[in-house]
Short mmCIF file of C-alpha atoms in Angstrom, two decimals:
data_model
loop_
_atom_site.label_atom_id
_atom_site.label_comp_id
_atom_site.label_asym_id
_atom_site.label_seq_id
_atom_site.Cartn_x
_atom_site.Cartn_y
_atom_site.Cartn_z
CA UNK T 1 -1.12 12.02 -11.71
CA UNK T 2 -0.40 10.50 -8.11
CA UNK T 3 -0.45 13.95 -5.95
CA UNK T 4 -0.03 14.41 -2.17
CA UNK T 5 -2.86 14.22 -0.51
CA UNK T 6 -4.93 11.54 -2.38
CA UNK T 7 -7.34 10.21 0.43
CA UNK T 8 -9.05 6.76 0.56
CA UNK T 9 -11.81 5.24 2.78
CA UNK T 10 -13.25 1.56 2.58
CA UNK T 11 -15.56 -0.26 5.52
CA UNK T 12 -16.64 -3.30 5.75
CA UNK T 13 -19.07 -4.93 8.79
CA UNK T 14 -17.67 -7.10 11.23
CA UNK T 15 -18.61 -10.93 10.40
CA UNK T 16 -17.63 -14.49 11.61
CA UNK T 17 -15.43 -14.43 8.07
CA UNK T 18 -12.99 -11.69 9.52
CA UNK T 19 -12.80 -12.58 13.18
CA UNK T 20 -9.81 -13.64 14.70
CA UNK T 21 -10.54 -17.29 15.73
CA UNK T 22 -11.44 -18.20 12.03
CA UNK T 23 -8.46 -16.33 10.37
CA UNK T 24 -5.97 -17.86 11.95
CA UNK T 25 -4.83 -14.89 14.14
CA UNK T 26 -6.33 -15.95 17.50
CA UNK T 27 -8.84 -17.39 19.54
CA UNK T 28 -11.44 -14.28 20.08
CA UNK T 29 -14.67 -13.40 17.68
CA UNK T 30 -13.24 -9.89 17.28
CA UNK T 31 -12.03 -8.36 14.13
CA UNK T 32 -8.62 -10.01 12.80
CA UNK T 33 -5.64 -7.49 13.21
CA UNK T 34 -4.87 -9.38 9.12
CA UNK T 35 -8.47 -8.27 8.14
CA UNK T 36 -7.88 -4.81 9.63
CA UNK T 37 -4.77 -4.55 7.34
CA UNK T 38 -6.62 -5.95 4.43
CA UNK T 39 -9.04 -3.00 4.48
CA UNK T 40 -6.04 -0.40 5.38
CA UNK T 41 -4.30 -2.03 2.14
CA UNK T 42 -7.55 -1.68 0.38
CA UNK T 43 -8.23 1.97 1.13
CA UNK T 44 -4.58 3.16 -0.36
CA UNK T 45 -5.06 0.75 -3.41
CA UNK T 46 -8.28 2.07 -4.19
CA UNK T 47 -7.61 5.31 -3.58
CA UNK T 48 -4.82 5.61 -5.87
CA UNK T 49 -5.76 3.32 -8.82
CA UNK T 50 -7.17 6.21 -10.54
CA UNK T 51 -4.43 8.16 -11.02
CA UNK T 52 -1.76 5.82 -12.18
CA UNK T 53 -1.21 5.18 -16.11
CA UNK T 54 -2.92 2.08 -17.86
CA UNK T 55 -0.92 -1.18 -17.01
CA UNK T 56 -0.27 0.31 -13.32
CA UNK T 57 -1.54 -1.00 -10.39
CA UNK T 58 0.33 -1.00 -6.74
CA UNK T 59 1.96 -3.47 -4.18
CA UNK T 60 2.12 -3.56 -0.71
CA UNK T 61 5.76 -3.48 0.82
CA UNK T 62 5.26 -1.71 4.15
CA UNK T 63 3.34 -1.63 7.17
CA UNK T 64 3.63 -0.78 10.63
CA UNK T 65 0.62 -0.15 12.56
CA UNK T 66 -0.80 -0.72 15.89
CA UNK T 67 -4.12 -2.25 16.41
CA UNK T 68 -5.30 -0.82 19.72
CA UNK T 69 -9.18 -2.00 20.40
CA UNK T 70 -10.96 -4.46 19.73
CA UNK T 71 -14.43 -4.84 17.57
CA UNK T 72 -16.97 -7.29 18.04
CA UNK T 73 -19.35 -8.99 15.47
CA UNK T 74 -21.88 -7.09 14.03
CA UNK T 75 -20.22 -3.82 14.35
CA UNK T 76 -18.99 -1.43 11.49
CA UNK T 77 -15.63 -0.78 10.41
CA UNK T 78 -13.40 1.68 7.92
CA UNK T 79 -10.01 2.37 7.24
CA UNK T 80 -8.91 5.64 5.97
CA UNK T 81 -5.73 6.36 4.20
CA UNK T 82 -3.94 9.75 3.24
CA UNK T 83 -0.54 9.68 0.57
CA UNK T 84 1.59 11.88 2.33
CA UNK T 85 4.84 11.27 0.86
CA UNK T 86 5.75 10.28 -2.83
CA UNK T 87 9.18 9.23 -3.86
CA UNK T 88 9.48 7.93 -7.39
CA UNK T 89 7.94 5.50 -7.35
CA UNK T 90 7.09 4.66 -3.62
CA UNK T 91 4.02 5.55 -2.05
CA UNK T 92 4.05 6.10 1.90
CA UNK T 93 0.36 6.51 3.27
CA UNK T 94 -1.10 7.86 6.89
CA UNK T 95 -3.48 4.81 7.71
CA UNK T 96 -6.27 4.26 10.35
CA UNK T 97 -9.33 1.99 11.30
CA UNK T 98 -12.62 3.13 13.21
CA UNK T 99 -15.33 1.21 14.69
CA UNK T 100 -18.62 2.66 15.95
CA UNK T 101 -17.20 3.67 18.84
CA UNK T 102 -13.68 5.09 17.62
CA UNK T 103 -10.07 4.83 16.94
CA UNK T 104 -8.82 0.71 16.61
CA UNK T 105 -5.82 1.04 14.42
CA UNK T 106 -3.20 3.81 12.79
CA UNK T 107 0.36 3.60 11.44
CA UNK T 108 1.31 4.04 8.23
CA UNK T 109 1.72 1.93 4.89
CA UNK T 110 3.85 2.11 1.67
CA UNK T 111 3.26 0.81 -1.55
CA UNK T 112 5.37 0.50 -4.85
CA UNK T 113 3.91 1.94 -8.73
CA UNK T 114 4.24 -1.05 -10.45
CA UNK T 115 3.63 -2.17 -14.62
CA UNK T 116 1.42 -4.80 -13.94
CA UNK T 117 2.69 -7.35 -16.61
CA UNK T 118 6.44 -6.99 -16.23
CA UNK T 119 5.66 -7.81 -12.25
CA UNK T 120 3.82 -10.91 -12.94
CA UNK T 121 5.89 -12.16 -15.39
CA UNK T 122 9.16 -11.59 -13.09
CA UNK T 123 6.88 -13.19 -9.83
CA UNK T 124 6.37 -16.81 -12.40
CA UNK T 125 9.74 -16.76 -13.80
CA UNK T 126 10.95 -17.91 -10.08
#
């Protein structure tokens, strides 16, 4: 059962694959405001996937965060995420990023319960 409070953490090491200029997001060898997402996205995915009934997964539908220093190759990153409001089906998650040296992202993030094969088949029958 999805409960308040569910927490989630994922990190991943700053590399010339999630750097700005080679993402498309800019021109800078810094971690990609996208790739920062990614792993905030990752975090509440992962961190609720074990609670949901077989066929269930999530999807994305909602984020607003700020992205408010910058990381350079080589360093560390995480993203932690906290479900702090359920309704229904909608899941509305506390996210934020770290580096080494502290705080580079927060906002928050909401995600939909969905059945897995009734999504798909409704996303091909466009």
């Amino acid at each position: 059962m999805v409960d308040i409070g569910i927490k989630g953490r994922q990190e991943t090491t700053v590399t010339s694959a999630n750097v700005a200029m080679n993402v498309g997001s800019g021109v800078v060898k810094v971690f990609a405001t996208p790739m920062m997402i990614a792993l905030m996205e990752k975090a509440a995915v992962l961190s609720v996937e074990p609670f949901l009934e077989s066929g269930q997964s999530s999807v994305g539908t909602k984020i607003n965060v700020s992205h408010i220093a910058a990381t350079p190759e080589g360093m560390k990153v995480w993203a932690e995420t906290e479900l702090v409001e359920i309704d229904r089906r909608r899941l509305v998650f506390k996210v934020a990023a770290y580096d080494e040296r502290g705080l580079i992202g927060e906002g928050t993030h909401e995600r939909f319960i969905i059945d897995v094969e009734k999504f798909q088949a409704k996303a091909e029958a466009k």
